[in-house]
Amino acid sequence: METVVVALVKIALMIGGLMTAAAYLVLLERWIAAWTQDRVGPNRVGIPLTKFKLFGLGQPLADGLKFIFKEENTPAQVDRGLFTIAPIVILTAALAIFAAIPFGSVLPKDLGIEGVEQPIQLCVAPAFDVGIIYVFALSSIAVYGVILGGWASNSKYSFLGGLRSSAQLIAYELPLGLGLLGVVLMSGSLRLENVIDQQASTGVWNMFLQPIGFVTFVVAAFAEAARLPFDLPECEQELVGGYHTEYAGMRLLMFLIAEFLHMVTAAFLIVILFFGGWHFWGLTGSSKDEVTWFEAIMRVLVLQGKVLAVIVFFMLARWSWPRFRFDQLMDLAWKVMLPLGLVNLAAVAVLVEFGWDKAENKLGFSPVWAMAAMWGIAIVAWTIAAIFTPLQTDNRPRLEAISE
Amino acid sequence: MRADDPNVKWIEEPKLGLTGKMYLPLLVQGLTTTARHLVGPKITVSFPEVRHQPGNPLIYRGVHRLNKDEHGRVKCVACFLCATACPAHCIDIIGVESPWPDREKYPESFTIDELRCIFCGMCEEACPVDAIELTSLYDLTGRSREEMIFDKEKLLSVFDMTKDAEPMKSIQYGGTL
């Protein structure tokens, strides 16, 4: 009974927090977009019927109200069932992912709640042995929502958008998985908590040890979240629109929320897998389940702070770099990221096999040397990839191909 | 267009150096540029509180006004030159015989459909007596279409509103008065 109540409280926290976060991330994105373009951004909507503006923090409420009162338009000749299901699929999958993602570490034992003996893990489904696989399986389901939305719309723009997005999302599953595998090898577990614990116990974040894996994962995470420079699924500015061209009102909002939730998922995964999760040297302690209140609160704050930093990076990236052309996008996935991921995997396998973090390892080097070796490999591998598959490609029509 | 058309000039793209091919240094450059703009000066004007000032009000083309002469009478002589010059046909004048001895005609009614006006300033150029001018008022709004059709009284009241801030252009540039 207690566990059910605890789980329900955590689910309520998670869903409420995520929905609010998604709404306010839209505001943050608009602010950052404005600031990078030397504008001010939304700053007017505050408390209704008063003069209090509150820096525009009422904007998400106004946006939500606007979406509620917008016309729910269903075009003629669409496949009504699939058309309605598509946003539900994509949003459900995006929300369900967070069951396995810890939003803190653990609460101290002296909680004072009757009947709760175990320390409460700050995760809806703690100690989930296949957590990482679960997260990846669910985030792959997003592809179905995209394809369904594109197909059911009965519009060639949506259909092409859906095809484009599904090709991209599926292509980037592989670098994503390869970037992740190194981390899994390193921690020897598919539990997200164990990945964090491993980094906390050694004090070395995976980012420092696996630079290639990190870059591969981040690039693939950008593509999976369909953010610039890989936002070909939506292409707000240049193309007609993506798979959700025909959607309006609440159903469009569901797509957009799901997009933001993907970004949050990606940020959480990047932080947990590569930035040490809740670990910060000297602040959060390194014990797994024994924490003081200070450490417990610091862990939540450190984790959320890191996630926010990654999200801000996501948003800055949107205004920094130009979009990839589709062939370049595919080149990057198959010719650059995939080999790099394999190189990373092999290097990590060697490190783990010879016990890099043990004092008397078989190779006879310290963790610092392991780190230096990995960075050396990273630079060499990246240079080779850059020389042999430069991302700049010639898009002129080939004359010899035409004359034949 | 054929690719081997001799009229098509294909431009060689500049060759990328190693840093360009490695992509990461350029990514860092782009990110730094963006990040620098996060904290720069902002160019937004918060409109109702802060009102943007057009650079030179004498050459700005905003809402029209009908000028008055020193006796407070409308300067217009109902010659129809502005209505003829107007490419949007938004000026409508009814000219009748003038009660004053210094001119033959004056406009009994003078309306401008501000919804049709394209603010090209041709009326201003055409007017031989500098009766019609464009002011620097730019927040031209109304709650109905009828409200946006300015009659003679309204155009004259625009003159009363702006005569201190914007003197008649002819005075400054030595035109007719």
Coordinates of C-alpha atoms in Angstrom, one line a residue:
Chain A
M1 CA 0.0 0.0 0.0
E2 CA 2.7 2.4 1.0
T3 CA 4.7 1.7 -2.1
V4 CA 1.6 2.4 -4.2
V5 CA 1.0 5.8 -2.5
V6 CA 4.7 6.7 -2.8
A7 CA 4.6 5.7 -6.5
L8 CA 1.5 7.7 -7.1
V9 CA 3.0 10.8 -5.4
K10 CA 6.0 10.4 -7.6
I11 CA 4.0 10.0 -10.7
A12 CA 2.0 13.1 -9.9
L13 CA 5.2 15.0 -9.2
M14 CA 6.7 13.8 -12.4
I15 CA 3.7 14.5 -14.7
G16 CA 2.9 17.8 -13.2
G17 CA 6.5 18.9 -13.2
L18 CA 7.0 17.8 -16.8
M19 CA 3.9 19.4 -18.2
T20 CA 4.7 22.7 -16.4
A21 CA 8.3 22.4 -17.5
A22 CA 7.2 21.8 -21.1
A23 CA 5.1 24.9 -21.0
Y24 CA 7.8 27.0 -19.5
L25 CA 10.5 25.6 -21.7
V26 CA 8.5 27.1 -24.6
L27 CA 8.8 30.4 -22.9
L28 CA 12.5 29.9 -22.2
E29 CA 13.0 29.0 -25.8
R30 CA 11.3 32.1 -27.0
W31 CA 13.3 34.2 -24.6
I32 CA 16.6 32.7 -25.7
A33 CA 15.5 33.1 -29.3
A34 CA 14.8 36.7 -28.6
W35 CA 18.0 37.3 -26.7
T36 CA 20.3 35.8 -29.3
Q37 CA 18.6 38.1 -31.8
D38 CA 19.0 41.2 -29.6
R39 CA 15.3 41.3 -28.8
V40 CA 13.6 41.3 -25.5
G41 CA 11.1 38.4 -25.9
P42 CA 7.7 37.8 -24.3
N43 CA 7.5 40.1 -21.2
R44 CA 4.0 41.3 -21.0
V45 CA 1.6 38.6 -19.9
G46 CA 1.5 38.6 -16.1
I47 CA -1.4 38.3 -13.7
P48 CA -4.7 38.9 -15.6
L49 CA -6.6 42.1 -14.9
T50 CA -3.7 43.6 -13.0
K51 CA -0.7 45.6 -14.0
F52 CA 1.7 43.0 -12.7
K53 CA 3.8 41.7 -15.6
L54 CA 6.1 39.3 -13.7
F55 CA 8.6 39.3 -16.6
G56 CA 6.0 37.6 -18.8
L57 CA 5.7 34.5 -16.8
G58 CA 2.0 34.3 -17.5
Q59 CA 2.7 33.6 -21.2
P60 CA 2.5 29.8 -21.0
L61 CA -1.0 30.1 -19.4
A62 CA -2.1 32.4 -22.2
D63 CA -0.7 30.1 -24.8
G64 CA -2.4 27.1 -23.2
L65 CA -5.8 29.0 -23.2
K66 CA -5.3 30.0 -26.8
F67 CA -4.7 26.4 -27.7
I68 CA -7.8 25.2 -25.8
F69 CA -10.0 27.7 -27.7
K70 CA -8.5 27.0 -31.1
E71 CA -10.5 25.3 -33.7
E72 CA -9.9 21.6 -33.8
N73 CA -9.8 21.2 -37.5
T74 CA -9.9 17.8 -39.1
P75 CA -9.3 17.9 -42.9
A76 CA -11.6 15.9 -45.2
Q77 CA -10.4 12.5 -46.4
V78 CA -8.0 11.9 -43.6
D79 CA -7.9 8.5 -41.8
R80 CA -9.8 9.7 -38.7
G81 CA -8.7 7.0 -36.4
L82 CA -5.0 7.1 -37.2
F83 CA -5.1 10.9 -37.4
T84 CA -6.4 11.1 -33.8
I85 CA -4.2 8.3 -32.5
A86 CA -0.9 9.7 -33.8
P87 CA -0.4 12.6 -31.3
I88 CA -1.7 10.3 -28.5
V89 CA 0.9 7.7 -29.3
I90 CA 3.7 10.2 -29.5
L91 CA 2.8 12.0 -26.3
T92 CA 2.1 8.8 -24.3
A93 CA 5.4 7.4 -25.3
A94 CA 7.2 10.7 -24.4
L95 CA 5.6 10.8 -21.0
A96 CA 6.0 7.1 -20.2
I97 CA 9.8 7.3 -20.7
F98 CA 10.1 9.3 -17.5
A99 CA 9.0 6.3 -15.3
A100 CA 12.6 5.0 -15.5
I101 CA 14.4 8.3 -15.3
P102 CA 15.6 9.4 -11.8
F103 CA 14.9 13.0 -10.9
G104 CA 17.1 12.9 -7.9
S105 CA 18.9 10.3 -5.9
V106 CA 17.3 9.1 -2.7
L107 CA 15.7 10.6 0.4
P108 CA 17.3 10.0 3.8
K109 CA 16.1 7.1 5.9
D110 CA 14.9 9.2 8.9
L111 CA 11.9 10.4 6.9
G112 CA 9.4 9.9 9.7
I113 CA 6.7 8.3 7.5
E114 CA 4.9 5.4 9.1
G115 CA 5.5 2.1 7.5
V116 CA 8.2 3.3 5.0
E117 CA 11.3 1.4 5.9
Q118 CA 13.2 1.5 2.7
P119 CA 14.8 4.8 1.6
I120 CA 12.7 6.4 -1.0
Q121 CA 14.3 6.5 -4.4
L122 CA 13.4 9.6 -6.4
C123 CA 12.4 7.7 -9.5
V124 CA 8.9 6.4 -10.4
A125 CA 10.3 3.0 -11.2
P126 CA 13.5 2.6 -9.1
A127 CA 15.9 -0.2 -9.6
F128 CA 14.5 -0.9 -13.0
D129 CA 17.0 -3.5 -14.4
V130 CA 16.3 -2.7 -18.0
G131 CA 15.9 1.0 -17.5
I132 CA 18.0 2.1 -20.5
I133 CA 16.4 -0.4 -22.9
Y134 CA 13.0 0.7 -21.7
V135 CA 13.9 4.4 -22.4
F136 CA 15.2 3.6 -25.8
A137 CA 12.3 1.3 -26.7
L138 CA 9.8 4.0 -25.8
S139 CA 11.7 6.8 -27.5
S140 CA 11.7 4.7 -30.7
I141 CA 8.0 4.6 -30.6
A142 CA 8.0 8.3 -31.4
V143 CA 8.8 7.2 -34.9
Y144 CA 5.4 5.5 -35.1
G145 CA 3.6 8.7 -34.1
V146 CA 5.5 10.6 -36.8
I147 CA 4.7 8.1 -39.5
L148 CA 1.1 7.7 -38.5
G149 CA 0.6 11.5 -38.4
G150 CA 2.2 11.9 -41.8
W151 CA 0.4 9.0 -43.4
A152 CA -3.1 9.6 -42.0
S153 CA -3.1 13.2 -42.9
N154 CA -3.7 12.3 -46.6
S155 CA -1.5 15.2 -47.7
K156 CA 1.7 14.9 -49.7
Y157 CA 3.5 17.5 -47.6
S158 CA 2.8 15.6 -44.4
F159 CA 3.5 12.3 -46.1
L160 CA 6.9 13.4 -47.3
G161 CA 7.6 15.0 -44.0
G162 CA 6.7 11.8 -42.2
L163 CA 9.0 9.8 -44.6
R164 CA 11.8 12.3 -44.0
S165 CA 11.4 12.2 -40.3
S166 CA 11.2 8.4 -40.0
A167 CA 14.3 8.0 -42.1
Q168 CA 16.2 10.5 -39.9
L169 CA 14.9 9.1 -36.6
I170 CA 15.7 5.5 -37.5
A171 CA 19.1 6.4 -38.9
Y172 CA 20.1 8.1 -35.7
E173 CA 18.9 5.3 -33.4
L174 CA 22.2 3.5 -34.3
P175 CA 24.7 6.2 -33.3
L176 CA 22.6 6.8 -30.2
G177 CA 22.8 3.2 -29.2
L178 CA 26.5 3.1 -30.0
G179 CA 27.3 6.1 -28.0
L180 CA 25.3 4.6 -25.1
L181 CA 27.0 1.1 -25.3
G182 CA 30.3 2.4 -24.1
V183 CA 28.6 3.8 -21.0
V184 CA 26.8 0.5 -20.4
L185 CA 30.1 -1.4 -20.8
M186 CA 31.8 0.9 -18.3
S187 CA 29.1 0.6 -15.6
G188 CA 28.2 -3.0 -16.4
S189 CA 24.5 -2.3 -15.9
L190 CA 21.4 -1.2 -17.7
R191 CA 20.1 0.6 -14.7
L192 CA 20.3 4.4 -14.9
E193 CA 21.0 4.6 -11.2
N194 CA 24.0 2.3 -11.5
V195 CA 25.4 4.4 -14.3
I196 CA 25.3 7.4 -12.0
D197 CA 26.7 5.4 -9.1
Q198 CA 29.6 4.2 -11.1
Q199 CA 30.5 7.8 -12.1
A200 CA 30.0 9.0 -8.6
S201 CA 32.2 6.3 -7.1
T202 CA 35.1 6.9 -9.4
G203 CA 34.5 10.6 -9.6
V204 CA 35.2 10.6 -13.3
W205 CA 32.3 11.6 -15.5
N206 CA 31.9 9.5 -18.7
M207 CA 32.2 12.7 -20.7
F208 CA 35.9 13.0 -19.8
L209 CA 36.6 9.3 -20.4
Q210 CA 34.6 8.8 -23.6
P211 CA 34.8 12.0 -25.7
I212 CA 33.8 10.2 -28.9
G213 CA 30.9 8.4 -27.3
F214 CA 29.8 11.7 -25.8
V215 CA 29.9 13.6 -29.1
T216 CA 28.1 10.7 -30.9
F217 CA 25.4 10.5 -28.3
V218 CA 24.8 14.3 -28.2
V219 CA 24.6 14.6 -31.9
A220 CA 22.3 11.6 -32.1
A221 CA 20.2 13.0 -29.3
F222 CA 19.8 16.3 -31.1
A223 CA 18.6 14.4 -34.2
E224 CA 16.3 12.2 -32.2
A225 CA 14.7 15.2 -30.5
A226 CA 14.4 16.7 -34.0
R227 CA 16.1 19.9 -32.9
L228 CA 18.2 22.1 -35.1
P229 CA 20.6 21.5 -36.8
F230 CA 18.6 18.3 -37.4
D231 CA 15.1 19.6 -37.5
L232 CA 14.1 18.3 -40.9
P233 CA 11.0 16.6 -39.4
E234 CA 9.5 20.0 -38.8
C235 CA 11.5 22.5 -40.8
E236 CA 9.5 25.4 -39.5
Q237 CA 11.3 28.1 -41.4
E238 CA 12.1 26.7 -44.8
L239 CA 9.8 23.9 -45.9
V240 CA 6.0 23.8 -45.8
G241 CA 6.0 21.9 -42.6
G242 CA 6.6 18.4 -41.5
Y243 CA 4.5 15.5 -40.6
H244 CA 2.1 17.7 -38.6
T245 CA 1.2 20.1 -41.4
E246 CA -2.5 19.2 -41.2
Y247 CA -2.8 19.3 -37.5
A248 CA -4.3 22.2 -35.5
G249 CA -5.3 23.1 -32.0
M250 CA -4.9 20.6 -29.2
R251 CA -3.6 17.8 -31.4
L252 CA -0.8 20.0 -32.7
L253 CA -0.1 21.0 -29.1
M254 CA 0.4 17.3 -28.2
F255 CA 3.0 17.0 -30.9
L256 CA 4.8 20.1 -29.8
I257 CA 4.7 19.0 -26.1
A258 CA 6.1 15.6 -27.1
E259 CA 8.8 17.4 -29.0
F260 CA 9.8 19.3 -25.9
L261 CA 9.6 16.2 -23.8
H262 CA 12.0 14.5 -26.1
M263 CA 14.3 17.3 -25.6
V264 CA 14.0 17.0 -21.8
T265 CA 14.5 13.2 -22.1
A266 CA 17.6 13.8 -24.2
A267 CA 18.9 16.3 -21.7
F268 CA 18.3 13.9 -18.8
L269 CA 20.0 11.0 -20.6
I270 CA 23.0 13.2 -21.6
V271 CA 23.3 14.3 -18.0
I272 CA 22.9 10.8 -16.5
L273 CA 25.0 9.0 -18.9
F274 CA 27.8 11.5 -19.5
F275 CA 27.7 14.2 -16.9
G276 CA 27.6 12.1 -13.8
G277 CA 23.9 12.6 -13.0
W278 CA 23.5 14.0 -9.5
H279 CA 27.2 13.8 -8.8
F280 CA 29.2 16.9 -8.2
W281 CA 32.6 16.8 -6.5
G282 CA 32.5 17.7 -2.8
L283 CA 28.8 18.6 -2.8
T284 CA 26.7 15.5 -3.1
G285 CA 28.7 12.7 -1.3
S286 CA 29.4 9.5 -3.0
S287 CA 27.5 6.9 -0.9
K288 CA 24.8 5.2 -2.8
D289 CA 21.9 5.1 -0.3
E290 CA 23.2 6.9 2.8
V291 CA 22.6 10.6 2.5
T292 CA 22.0 13.5 4.7
W293 CA 19.2 15.9 3.9
F294 CA 21.7 18.4 2.6
E295 CA 23.1 15.9 0.2
A296 CA 19.7 14.6 -0.9
I297 CA 18.6 18.2 -1.7
M298 CA 21.9 19.0 -3.4
R299 CA 21.6 15.9 -5.5
V300 CA 18.2 17.0 -6.9
L301 CA 19.4 20.5 -7.5
V302 CA 22.6 19.4 -9.1
L303 CA 20.8 17.0 -11.4
Q304 CA 18.1 19.5 -12.4
G305 CA 20.7 22.3 -12.8
K306 CA 22.7 20.1 -15.2
V307 CA 19.6 19.2 -17.1
L308 CA 18.7 22.9 -17.4
A309 CA 22.2 23.7 -18.6
V310 CA 22.0 21.0 -21.3
I311 CA 18.5 22.3 -22.4
V312 CA 19.9 25.8 -22.7
F313 CA 22.6 24.4 -24.8
F314 CA 20.0 22.7 -27.0
M315 CA 18.2 26.0 -27.4
L316 CA 21.4 28.0 -28.1
A317 CA 22.3 25.4 -30.7
R318 CA 19.1 26.2 -32.5
W319 CA 20.2 29.7 -33.2
S320 CA 23.9 29.0 -33.7
W321 CA 24.2 26.4 -36.5
P322 CA 22.7 26.0 -39.9
R323 CA 20.5 23.1 -40.7
F324 CA 22.0 20.1 -42.4
R325 CA 20.9 19.1 -45.8
F326 CA 19.3 15.7 -45.9
D327 CA 22.1 14.0 -47.7
Q328 CA 24.6 15.5 -45.2
L329 CA 22.4 14.4 -42.4
M330 CA 22.5 10.8 -43.6
D331 CA 26.3 11.0 -44.3
L332 CA 26.8 12.2 -40.8
A333 CA 24.8 9.3 -39.3
W334 CA 26.1 6.5 -41.4
K335 CA 29.6 7.5 -42.5
V336 CA 30.8 9.5 -39.5
M337 CA 28.9 8.8 -36.3
L338 CA 28.6 5.0 -36.8
P339 CA 32.3 4.3 -37.3
L340 CA 33.2 6.7 -34.5
G341 CA 30.8 5.0 -32.2
L342 CA 32.4 1.7 -33.1
V343 CA 35.8 3.1 -32.4
N344 CA 34.6 4.3 -29.0
L345 CA 33.0 1.0 -28.2
A346 CA 36.3 -0.9 -29.0
A347 CA 38.4 1.5 -26.9
V348 CA 36.0 1.3 -24.0
A349 CA 36.0 -2.5 -24.2
V350 CA 39.8 -2.6 -24.0
L351 CA 39.7 -0.3 -21.0
V352 CA 37.1 -2.3 -19.2
E353 CA 38.7 -5.6 -20.0
F354 CA 42.0 -4.5 -18.4
G355 CA 40.4 -2.8 -15.5
W356 CA 41.2 0.8 -16.0
D357 CA 40.0 2.1 -12.7
K358 CA 41.6 -0.5 -10.5
A359 CA 45.0 0.3 -8.9
E360 CA 46.7 -2.9 -10.0
N361 CA 45.3 -3.1 -13.5
K362 CA 46.8 -5.4 -16.2
L363 CA 47.9 -2.5 -18.4
G364 CA 49.8 -0.8 -15.6
F365 CA 48.5 2.7 -16.1
S366 CA 46.5 5.1 -13.9
P367 CA 43.0 6.4 -14.7
V368 CA 44.6 9.7 -15.8
W369 CA 46.5 7.9 -18.5
A370 CA 43.4 6.0 -19.6
M371 CA 41.7 9.4 -20.0
A372 CA 44.5 10.8 -22.0
A373 CA 44.6 7.7 -24.2
M374 CA 40.8 8.1 -24.9
W375 CA 41.2 11.7 -25.8
G376 CA 44.1 10.9 -28.1
I377 CA 42.0 8.3 -29.8
A378 CA 39.1 10.7 -30.1
I379 CA 41.2 13.4 -31.7
V380 CA 42.8 11.0 -34.2
A381 CA 39.5 9.3 -35.0
W382 CA 37.8 12.6 -35.5
T383 CA 40.5 13.9 -37.8
I384 CA 40.4 10.7 -39.9
A385 CA 36.6 10.9 -40.1
A386 CA 36.9 14.6 -41.1
I387 CA 39.5 14.0 -43.8
F388 CA 37.7 11.1 -45.4
T389 CA 34.1 12.1 -45.1
P390 CA 33.9 15.8 -44.9
L391 CA 30.4 17.0 -44.3
Q392 CA 30.6 19.6 -47.1
T393 CA 29.4 17.8 -50.2
D394 CA 29.2 19.0 -53.7
N395 CA 25.5 19.3 -54.7
R396 CA 26.0 20.3 -58.3
P397 CA 24.5 18.0 -60.8
R398 CA 27.2 15.7 -62.2
L399 CA 27.7 16.4 -65.9
E400 CA 28.9 13.0 -66.8
A401 CA 25.9 11.4 -65.2
I402 CA 23.6 13.7 -67.3
S403 CA 25.5 13.1 -70.6
E404 CA 25.2 9.4 -70.4
Chain B
M1 CA 17.6 24.7 -66.9
R2 CA 20.1 22.1 -68.0
A3 CA 23.2 21.4 -65.9
D4 CA 25.4 21.7 -69.0
D5 CA 23.9 24.9 -70.2
P6 CA 26.9 27.2 -71.1
N7 CA 25.0 30.2 -69.6
V8 CA 25.0 28.6 -66.2
K9 CA 28.1 29.5 -64.2
W10 CA 28.9 27.1 -61.5
I11 CA 30.7 28.7 -58.7
E12 CA 33.5 26.8 -57.0
E13 CA 32.9 26.7 -53.3
P14 CA 35.8 27.7 -51.2
K15 CA 37.8 24.7 -50.1
L16 CA 37.6 23.8 -46.4
G17 CA 40.7 23.6 -44.3
L18 CA 41.2 20.9 -41.7
T19 CA 39.4 22.8 -39.0
G20 CA 36.5 23.3 -41.3
K21 CA 36.3 19.6 -42.1
M22 CA 36.6 18.7 -38.5
Y23 CA 33.5 20.8 -37.9
L24 CA 33.9 21.1 -34.2
P25 CA 36.0 24.4 -34.2
L26 CA 33.4 26.0 -36.4
L27 CA 30.7 24.8 -34.1
V28 CA 32.4 26.4 -31.2
Q29 CA 32.7 29.6 -33.2
G30 CA 29.0 29.7 -34.0
L31 CA 28.1 29.0 -30.4
T32 CA 30.3 31.7 -29.1
T33 CA 28.7 34.3 -31.4
T34 CA 25.3 33.3 -30.3
A35 CA 26.2 33.3 -26.7
R36 CA 27.7 36.7 -27.0
H37 CA 24.4 38.1 -28.2
L38 CA 22.6 36.7 -25.1
V39 CA 23.9 39.6 -23.1
G40 CA 24.2 42.4 -25.6
P41 CA 22.1 45.6 -25.9
K42 CA 18.6 44.9 -27.0
I43 CA 16.9 46.7 -29.9
T44 CA 13.3 46.0 -29.0
V45 CA 11.0 49.1 -28.4
S46 CA 8.2 48.3 -26.0
F47 CA 5.6 50.1 -28.0
P48 CA 2.9 51.6 -25.9
E49 CA 5.4 52.7 -23.2
V50 CA 8.2 53.7 -25.4
R51 CA 7.4 55.3 -28.7
H52 CA 9.8 55.0 -31.5
Q53 CA 10.9 58.3 -33.0
P54 CA 11.2 58.3 -36.8
G55 CA 14.6 59.6 -37.7
N56 CA 13.6 62.7 -39.6
P57 CA 9.9 63.5 -39.1
L58 CA 9.9 65.8 -42.2
I59 CA 10.5 63.0 -44.6
Y60 CA 8.6 60.3 -42.7
R61 CA 5.3 59.2 -44.3
G62 CA 2.6 58.6 -41.7
V63 CA -0.9 59.8 -41.3
H64 CA -2.1 62.6 -43.5
R65 CA -3.0 66.1 -42.3
L66 CA -4.7 69.0 -44.0
N67 CA -2.8 72.2 -43.3
K68 CA -4.5 75.4 -42.2
D69 CA -3.4 78.9 -43.2
E70 CA -2.8 81.8 -40.8
H71 CA -6.5 82.5 -40.5
G72 CA -7.3 78.9 -39.5
R73 CA -8.9 78.1 -42.8
V74 CA -8.1 75.0 -44.8
K75 CA -5.4 75.7 -47.3
C76 CA -6.7 73.4 -49.9
V77 CA -8.0 74.9 -53.1
A78 CA -9.8 71.8 -54.4
C79 CA -7.6 71.5 -57.5
F80 CA -7.9 67.7 -57.4
L81 CA -4.2 67.3 -58.2
C82 CA -3.6 65.0 -55.2
A83 CA -6.6 62.9 -56.0
T84 CA -5.3 62.6 -59.6
A85 CA -1.8 61.7 -58.5
C86 CA -3.0 59.2 -56.0
P87 CA -2.2 55.7 -57.3
A88 CA -4.5 54.0 -54.8
H89 CA -7.5 56.3 -55.5
C90 CA -8.1 56.9 -51.9
I91 CA -8.7 60.7 -51.9
D92 CA -12.2 61.9 -52.5
I93 CA -12.8 65.7 -52.8
I94 CA -16.0 67.7 -53.4
G95 CA -15.0 71.2 -54.4
V96 CA -17.4 74.1 -54.2
E97 CA -17.1 77.8 -54.8
S98 CA -15.0 79.4 -52.1
P99 CA -16.6 82.0 -49.7
W100 CA -13.2 83.7 -49.4
P101 CA -11.8 86.2 -51.9
D102 CA -8.3 84.8 -52.1
R103 CA -9.2 81.6 -54.1
E104 CA -12.0 80.3 -56.3
K105 CA -12.7 76.9 -54.8
Y106 CA -12.4 75.2 -51.5
P107 CA -13.2 71.6 -50.5
E108 CA -16.6 71.1 -49.1
S109 CA -15.7 67.6 -48.2
F110 CA -12.2 66.0 -48.3
T111 CA -11.9 62.3 -47.3
I112 CA -9.0 60.0 -47.4
D113 CA -9.5 56.2 -47.1
E114 CA -6.6 55.4 -44.9
L115 CA -7.2 51.7 -45.5
R116 CA -6.5 52.1 -49.2
C117 CA -3.7 54.5 -48.8
I118 CA -0.3 53.2 -49.5
F119 CA 1.6 56.1 -48.0
C120 CA 3.6 56.8 -51.1
G121 CA 3.5 60.6 -50.6
M122 CA 2.4 61.4 -54.1
C123 CA -0.4 63.6 -52.9
E124 CA 2.1 65.6 -50.9
E125 CA 4.3 66.0 -54.0
A126 CA 1.4 67.0 -56.2
C127 CA -0.2 69.7 -54.0
P128 CA 0.6 73.1 -55.4
V129 CA -0.3 75.0 -52.2
D130 CA 1.2 72.5 -49.6
A131 CA -2.2 71.8 -48.2
I132 CA -1.8 68.1 -47.7
E133 CA 1.2 66.6 -45.9
L134 CA 2.1 63.3 -44.3
T135 CA 3.0 63.5 -40.7
S136 CA 5.2 61.2 -38.6
L137 CA 2.3 59.6 -36.7
Y138 CA 2.5 55.9 -37.4
D139 CA 0.1 54.2 -35.0
L140 CA -2.9 54.4 -37.3
T141 CA -5.6 52.1 -35.8
G142 CA -9.3 52.0 -35.7
R143 CA -12.1 49.8 -34.5
S144 CA -14.1 49.8 -37.7
R145 CA -13.6 50.5 -41.4
E146 CA -15.7 53.6 -41.2
E147 CA -13.4 55.0 -38.5
M148 CA -10.5 54.7 -40.9
I149 CA -12.0 56.9 -43.5
F150 CA -10.7 60.3 -42.5
D151 CA -12.9 63.3 -43.3
K152 CA -11.9 67.0 -43.5
E153 CA -12.4 67.7 -39.8
K154 CA -10.3 64.8 -38.7
L155 CA -7.5 65.6 -41.1
L156 CA -7.6 69.2 -39.9
S157 CA -7.5 68.0 -36.3
V158 CA -4.4 66.0 -37.2
F159 CA -2.8 69.3 -38.2
D160 CA -3.7 70.8 -34.9
M161 CA -2.2 67.8 -33.2
T162 CA 1.1 67.9 -35.0
K163 CA 1.7 71.5 -36.0
D164 CA 4.0 72.2 -33.1
A165 CA 6.1 69.1 -33.4
E166 CA 6.2 69.2 -37.2
P167 CA 6.2 72.6 -38.8
M168 CA 4.9 72.9 -42.3
K169 CA 7.5 71.5 -44.7
S170 CA 7.2 74.4 -47.1
I171 CA 8.4 76.9 -44.4
Q172 CA 11.6 75.0 -43.9
Y173 CA 12.3 74.3 -47.5
G174 CA 11.2 77.7 -48.9
G175 CA 8.1 76.5 -50.6
T176 CA 4.8 78.3 -51.2
L177 CA 2.8 79.5 -48.3

